[in-house]
Amino acid sequence: MLNYKTFKFGTMSDVSKNENGKVFLHNALELTSAEISINCAPEGFKIPFNHKHKQNEEIYIFLDGEGILTVDDEQIKVQGGSCVKVLPAAARRIENIGKNNLQFICIQAKEGSIEQFGLDDVELC
């Protein structure tokens, strides 16, 4: 058994052609600690509903484009280079307000579960 797994999702143009403009990595990489999605939302895209999570916080990393991430009743303007963490209990939705695709990565992980990170989780070999 290998100590790694690879998966190619293609280009962001390829991602935009998928259902809902998403590629989920959980199954593709057999992830055990997080769900990660690669997203490419076209001009005018708007999720028509709010959603929450039972236990996972979400981290949005915006790569390109302009959008509004609504968290509870607050609208947060986002663009390439923006990052936002949303706690599980918060209602959220996203929309593309720009002229180009809104490209972002969304990471879901169980709130409060990380025990080590950065250099604390490094062991020199």
mmCIF file with all atom_site columns, C-alpha atoms in Angstrom:
data_model
loop_
_atom_site.group_PDB
_atom_site.id
_atom_site.type_symbol
_atom_site.label_atom_id
_atom_site.label_alt_id
_atom_site.label_comp_id
_atom_site.label_asym_id
_atom_site.label_entity_id
_atom_site.label_seq_id
_atom_site.pdbx_PDB_ins_code
_atom_site.Cartn_x
_atom_site.Cartn_y
_atom_site.Cartn_z
_atom_site.occupancy
_atom_site.B_iso_or_equiv
_atom_site.pdbx_formal_charge
_atom_site.auth_seq_id
_atom_site.auth_comp_id
_atom_site.auth_asym_id
_atom_site.auth_atom_id
_atom_site.pdbx_PDB_model_num
ATOM 1   C CA . MET A 1 1   ? 0.000   0.000  0.000   1.00 0.00 ? 1   MET A CA 1
ATOM 2   C CA . LEU A 1 2   ? 1.266   3.459  -0.902  1.00 0.00 ? 2   LEU A CA 1
ATOM 3   C CA . ASN A 1 3   ? 1.585   6.243  1.642   1.00 0.00 ? 3   ASN A CA 1
ATOM 4   C CA . TYR A 1 4   ? -0.126  8.680  -0.724  1.00 0.00 ? 4   TYR A CA 1
ATOM 5   C CA . LYS A 1 5   ? -2.985  8.906  -3.211  1.00 0.00 ? 5   LYS A CA 1
ATOM 6   C CA . THR A 1 6   ? -3.263  11.166 -6.237  1.00 0.00 ? 6   THR A CA 1
ATOM 7   C CA . PHE A 1 7   ? -6.217  12.541 -8.185  1.00 0.00 ? 7   PHE A CA 1
ATOM 8   C CA . LYS A 1 8   ? -6.368  14.978 -11.096 1.00 0.00 ? 8   LYS A CA 1
ATOM 9   C CA . PHE A 1 9   ? -9.411  17.215 -11.242 1.00 0.00 ? 9   PHE A CA 1
ATOM 10  C CA . GLY A 1 10  ? -8.238  19.005 -14.400 1.00 0.00 ? 10  GLY A CA 1
ATOM 11  C CA . THR A 1 11  ? -8.431  22.737 -14.937 1.00 0.00 ? 11  THR A CA 1
ATOM 12  C CA . MET A 1 12  ? -10.880 25.196 -13.430 1.00 0.00 ? 12  MET A CA 1
ATOM 13  C CA . SER A 1 13  ? -12.598 25.183 -16.828 1.00 0.00 ? 13  SER A CA 1
ATOM 14  C CA . ASP A 1 14  ? -13.094 21.418 -16.393 1.00 0.00 ? 14  ASP A CA 1
ATOM 15  C CA . VAL A 1 15  ? -14.469 21.984 -12.886 1.00 0.00 ? 15  VAL A CA 1
ATOM 16  C CA . SER A 1 16  ? -16.971 24.535 -14.204 1.00 0.00 ? 16  SER A CA 1
ATOM 17  C CA . LYS A 1 17  ? -18.488 21.833 -16.464 1.00 0.00 ? 17  LYS A CA 1
ATOM 18  C CA . ASN A 1 18  ? -19.238 19.487 -13.551 1.00 0.00 ? 18  ASN A CA 1
ATOM 19  C CA . GLU A 1 19  ? -22.590 19.331 -11.816 1.00 0.00 ? 19  GLU A CA 1
ATOM 20  C CA . ASN A 1 20  ? -22.855 22.439 -9.626  1.00 0.00 ? 20  ASN A CA 1
ATOM 21  C CA . GLY A 1 21  ? -19.320 23.455 -10.729 1.00 0.00 ? 21  GLY A CA 1
ATOM 22  C CA . LYS A 1 22  ? -17.739 21.305 -8.001  1.00 0.00 ? 22  LYS A CA 1
ATOM 23  C CA . VAL A 1 23  ? -15.228 18.539 -7.518  1.00 0.00 ? 23  VAL A CA 1
ATOM 24  C CA . PHE A 1 24  ? -15.290 16.775 -4.139  1.00 0.00 ? 24  PHE A CA 1
ATOM 25  C CA . LEU A 1 25  ? -12.022 15.226 -2.973  1.00 0.00 ? 25  LEU A CA 1
ATOM 26  C CA . HIS A 1 26  ? -13.245 13.095 -0.028  1.00 0.00 ? 26  HIS A CA 1
ATOM 27  C CA . ASN A 1 27  ? -13.913 9.958  -2.058  1.00 0.00 ? 27  ASN A CA 1
ATOM 28  C CA . ALA A 1 28  ? -11.363 10.677 -4.792  1.00 0.00 ? 28  ALA A CA 1
ATOM 29  C CA . LEU A 1 29  ? -8.497  10.820 -2.273  1.00 0.00 ? 29  LEU A CA 1
ATOM 30  C CA . GLU A 1 30  ? -10.076 8.608  0.414   1.00 0.00 ? 30  GLU A CA 1
ATOM 31  C CA . LEU A 1 31  ? -9.784  11.442 2.938   1.00 0.00 ? 31  LEU A CA 1
ATOM 32  C CA . THR A 1 32  ? -10.343 10.583 6.608   1.00 0.00 ? 32  THR A CA 1
ATOM 33  C CA . SER A 1 33  ? -10.058 13.972 8.297   1.00 0.00 ? 33  SER A CA 1
ATOM 34  C CA . ALA A 1 34  ? -11.754 16.489 6.009   1.00 0.00 ? 34  ALA A CA 1
ATOM 35  C CA . GLU A 1 35  ? -13.931 17.099 2.977   1.00 0.00 ? 35  GLU A CA 1
ATOM 36  C CA . ILE A 1 36  ? -12.480 19.439 0.373   1.00 0.00 ? 36  ILE A CA 1
ATOM 37  C CA . SER A 1 37  ? -14.241 20.784 -2.683  1.00 0.00 ? 37  SER A CA 1
ATOM 38  C CA . ILE A 1 38  ? -12.845 22.694 -5.648  1.00 0.00 ? 38  ILE A CA 1
ATOM 39  C CA . ASN A 1 39  ? -15.501 25.154 -6.881  1.00 0.00 ? 39  ASN A CA 1
ATOM 40  C CA . CYS A 1 40  ? -16.020 27.246 -9.989  1.00 0.00 ? 40  CYS A CA 1
ATOM 41  C CA . ALA A 1 41  ? -19.267 29.235 -9.804  1.00 0.00 ? 41  ALA A CA 1
ATOM 42  C CA . PRO A 1 42  ? -20.272 30.998 -13.044 1.00 0.00 ? 42  PRO A CA 1
ATOM 43  C CA . GLU A 1 43  ? -21.370 34.618 -13.380 1.00 0.00 ? 43  GLU A CA 1
ATOM 44  C CA . GLY A 1 44  ? -24.810 35.043 -11.781 1.00 0.00 ? 44  GLY A CA 1
ATOM 45  C CA . PHE A 1 45  ? -24.534 31.862 -9.654  1.00 0.00 ? 45  PHE A CA 1
ATOM 46  C CA . LYS A 1 46  ? -26.395 32.032 -6.344  1.00 0.00 ? 46  LYS A CA 1
ATOM 47  C CA . ILE A 1 47  ? -27.194 29.226 -3.934  1.00 0.00 ? 47  ILE A CA 1
ATOM 48  C CA . PRO A 1 48  ? -30.972 29.648 -3.449  1.00 0.00 ? 48  PRO A CA 1
ATOM 49  C CA . PHE A 1 49  ? -30.986 28.409 0.150   1.00 0.00 ? 49  PHE A CA 1
ATOM 50  C CA . ASN A 1 50  ? -29.054 28.696 3.411   1.00 0.00 ? 50  ASN A CA 1
ATOM 51  C CA . HIS A 1 51  ? -27.428 25.666 4.978   1.00 0.00 ? 51  HIS A CA 1
ATOM 52  C CA . LYS A 1 52  ? -25.687 24.766 8.243   1.00 0.00 ? 52  LYS A CA 1
ATOM 53  C CA . HIS A 1 53  ? -23.532 21.852 9.335   1.00 0.00 ? 53  HIS A CA 1
ATOM 54  C CA . LYS A 1 54  ? -23.946 19.517 12.280  1.00 0.00 ? 54  LYS A CA 1
ATOM 55  C CA . GLN A 1 55  ? -20.269 19.390 13.306  1.00 0.00 ? 55  GLN A CA 1
ATOM 56  C CA . ASN A 1 56  ? -18.010 20.697 10.528  1.00 0.00 ? 56  ASN A CA 1
ATOM 57  C CA . GLU A 1 57  ? -16.627 24.194 10.259  1.00 0.00 ? 57  GLU A CA 1
ATOM 58  C CA . GLU A 1 58  ? -15.977 25.361 6.718   1.00 0.00 ? 58  GLU A CA 1
ATOM 59  C CA . ILE A 1 59  ? -12.962 27.291 5.496   1.00 0.00 ? 59  ILE A CA 1
ATOM 60  C CA . TYR A 1 60  ? -13.437 29.119 2.203   1.00 0.00 ? 60  TYR A CA 1
ATOM 61  C CA . ILE A 1 61  ? -10.308 30.085 0.262   1.00 0.00 ? 61  ILE A CA 1
ATOM 62  C CA . PHE A 1 62  ? -11.174 32.357 -2.665  1.00 0.00 ? 62  PHE A CA 1
ATOM 63  C CA . LEU A 1 63  ? -8.820  32.136 -5.635  1.00 0.00 ? 63  LEU A CA 1
ATOM 64  C CA . ASP A 1 64  ? -10.451 34.409 -8.223  1.00 0.00 ? 64  ASP A CA 1
ATOM 65  C CA . GLY A 1 65  ? -13.589 36.403 -8.893  1.00 0.00 ? 65  GLY A CA 1
ATOM 66  C CA . GLU A 1 66  ? -15.934 38.395 -6.655  1.00 0.00 ? 66  GLU A CA 1
ATOM 67  C CA . GLY A 1 67  ? -18.754 37.192 -4.485  1.00 0.00 ? 67  GLY A CA 1
ATOM 68  C CA . ILE A 1 68  ? -20.891 37.590 -1.410  1.00 0.00 ? 68  ILE A CA 1
ATOM 69  C CA . LEU A 1 69  ? -20.740 34.997 1.361   1.00 0.00 ? 69  LEU A CA 1
ATOM 70  C CA . THR A 1 70  ? -23.761 35.499 3.596   1.00 0.00 ? 70  THR A CA 1
ATOM 71  C CA . VAL A 1 71  ? -23.223 34.188 7.129   1.00 0.00 ? 71  VAL A CA 1
ATOM 72  C CA . ASP A 1 72  ? -26.362 34.386 9.257   1.00 0.00 ? 72  ASP A CA 1
ATOM 73  C CA . ASP A 1 73  ? -27.576 37.885 8.266   1.00 0.00 ? 73  ASP A CA 1
ATOM 74  C CA . GLU A 1 74  ? -24.173 39.406 7.481   1.00 0.00 ? 74  GLU A CA 1
ATOM 75  C CA . GLN A 1 75  ? -23.012 39.786 3.887   1.00 0.00 ? 75  GLN A CA 1
ATOM 76  C CA . ILE A 1 76  ? -19.253 39.447 3.482   1.00 0.00 ? 76  ILE A CA 1
ATOM 77  C CA . LYS A 1 77  ? -17.740 40.621 0.210   1.00 0.00 ? 77  LYS A CA 1
ATOM 78  C CA . VAL A 1 78  ? -15.089 38.156 -0.972  1.00 0.00 ? 78  VAL A CA 1
ATOM 79  C CA . GLN A 1 79  ? -12.621 38.074 -3.852  1.00 0.00 ? 79  GLN A CA 1
ATOM 80  C CA . GLY A 1 80  ? -9.477  36.271 -4.913  1.00 0.00 ? 80  GLY A CA 1
ATOM 81  C CA . GLY A 1 81  ? -7.154  36.250 -1.890  1.00 0.00 ? 81  GLY A CA 1
ATOM 82  C CA . SER A 1 82  ? -9.965  36.253 0.718   1.00 0.00 ? 82  SER A CA 1
ATOM 83  C CA . CYS A 1 83  ? -10.363 33.512 3.345   1.00 0.00 ? 83  CYS A CA 1
ATOM 84  C CA . VAL A 1 84  ? -13.363 33.016 5.639   1.00 0.00 ? 84  VAL A CA 1
ATOM 85  C CA . LYS A 1 85  ? -14.033 30.437 8.380   1.00 0.00 ? 85  LYS A CA 1
ATOM 86  C CA . VAL A 1 86  ? -17.691 29.663 9.099   1.00 0.00 ? 86  VAL A CA 1
ATOM 87  C CA . LEU A 1 87  ? -18.689 27.815 12.280  1.00 0.00 ? 87  LEU A CA 1
ATOM 88  C CA . PRO A 1 88  ? -21.086 24.853 11.992  1.00 0.00 ? 88  PRO A CA 1
ATOM 89  C CA . ALA A 1 89  ? -24.147 26.537 13.539  1.00 0.00 ? 89  ALA A CA 1
ATOM 90  C CA . ALA A 1 90  ? -24.049 29.556 11.205  1.00 0.00 ? 90  ALA A CA 1
ATOM 91  C CA . ALA A 1 91  ? -26.403 29.657 8.230   1.00 0.00 ? 91  ALA A CA 1
ATOM 92  C CA . ARG A 1 92  ? -24.504 30.347 5.027   1.00 0.00 ? 92  ARG A CA 1
ATOM 93  C CA . ARG A 1 93  ? -24.878 30.774 1.276   1.00 0.00 ? 93  ARG A CA 1
ATOM 94  C CA . ILE A 1 94  ? -22.685 32.095 -1.509  1.00 0.00 ? 94  ILE A CA 1
ATOM 95  C CA . GLU A 1 95  ? -23.215 34.030 -4.714  1.00 0.00 ? 95  GLU A CA 1
ATOM 96  C CA . ASN A 1 96  ? -21.064 35.251 -7.574  1.00 0.00 ? 96  ASN A CA 1
ATOM 97  C CA . ILE A 1 97  ? -21.472 39.012 -8.081  1.00 0.00 ? 97  ILE A CA 1
ATOM 98  C CA . GLY A 1 98  ? -18.651 39.452 -10.599 1.00 0.00 ? 98  GLY A CA 1
ATOM 99  C CA . LYS A 1 99  ? -18.298 39.166 -14.359 1.00 0.00 ? 99  LYS A CA 1
ATOM 100 C CA . ASN A 1 100 ? -15.998 36.125 -14.140 1.00 0.00 ? 100 ASN A CA 1
ATOM 101 C CA . ASN A 1 101 ? -16.178 32.718 -12.473 1.00 0.00 ? 101 ASN A CA 1
ATOM 102 C CA . LEU A 1 102 ? -15.939 32.739 -8.670  1.00 0.00 ? 102 LEU A CA 1
ATOM 103 C CA . GLN A 1 103 ? -13.230 30.173 -7.934  1.00 0.00 ? 103 GLN A CA 1
ATOM 104 C CA . PHE A 1 104 ? -12.714 28.841 -4.434  1.00 0.00 ? 104 PHE A CA 1
ATOM 105 C CA . ILE A 1 105 ? -11.719 25.888 -2.313  1.00 0.00 ? 105 ILE A CA 1
ATOM 106 C CA . CYS A 1 106 ? -13.944 24.859 0.575   1.00 0.00 ? 106 CYS A CA 1
ATOM 107 C CA . ILE A 1 107 ? -12.546 22.705 3.378   1.00 0.00 ? 107 ILE A CA 1
ATOM 108 C CA . GLN A 1 108 ? -14.830 21.045 5.920   1.00 0.00 ? 108 GLN A CA 1
ATOM 109 C CA . ALA A 1 109 ? -13.343 19.669 9.122   1.00 0.00 ? 109 ALA A CA 1
ATOM 110 C CA . LYS A 1 110 ? -14.808 18.781 12.497  1.00 0.00 ? 110 LYS A CA 1
ATOM 111 C CA . GLU A 1 111 ? -14.794 21.858 14.717  1.00 0.00 ? 111 GLU A CA 1
ATOM 112 C CA . GLY A 1 112 ? -12.261 21.610 17.554  1.00 0.00 ? 112 GLY A CA 1
ATOM 113 C CA . SER A 1 113 ? -10.694 18.362 16.310  1.00 0.00 ? 113 SER A CA 1
ATOM 114 C CA . ILE A 1 114 ? -7.170  19.474 15.393  1.00 0.00 ? 114 ILE A CA 1
ATOM 115 C CA . GLU A 1 115 ? -4.623  18.622 18.063  1.00 0.00 ? 115 GLU A CA 1
ATOM 116 C CA . GLN A 1 116 ? -1.365  19.405 16.272  1.00 0.00 ? 116 GLN A CA 1
ATOM 117 C CA . PHE A 1 117 ? -0.570  21.729 13.383  1.00 0.00 ? 117 PHE A CA 1
ATOM 118 C CA . GLY A 1 118 ? 2.336   23.535 11.799  1.00 0.00 ? 118 GLY A CA 1
ATOM 119 C CA . LEU A 1 119 ? 5.722   22.695 13.306  1.00 0.00 ? 119 LEU A CA 1
ATOM 120 C CA . ASP A 1 120 ? 4.122   20.912 16.283  1.00 0.00 ? 120 ASP A CA 1
ATOM 121 C CA . ASP A 1 121 ? 3.078   18.161 13.860  1.00 0.00 ? 121 ASP A CA 1
ATOM 122 C CA . VAL A 1 122 ? 6.461   17.830 12.149  1.00 0.00 ? 122 VAL A CA 1
ATOM 123 C CA . GLU A 1 123 ? 8.954   15.057 12.736  1.00 0.00 ? 123 GLU A CA 1
ATOM 124 C CA . LEU A 1 124 ? 12.291  15.255 10.922  1.00 0.00 ? 124 LEU A CA 1
ATOM 125 C CA . CYS A 1 125 ? 13.307  12.039 9.159   1.00 0.00 ? 125 CYS A CA 1
#
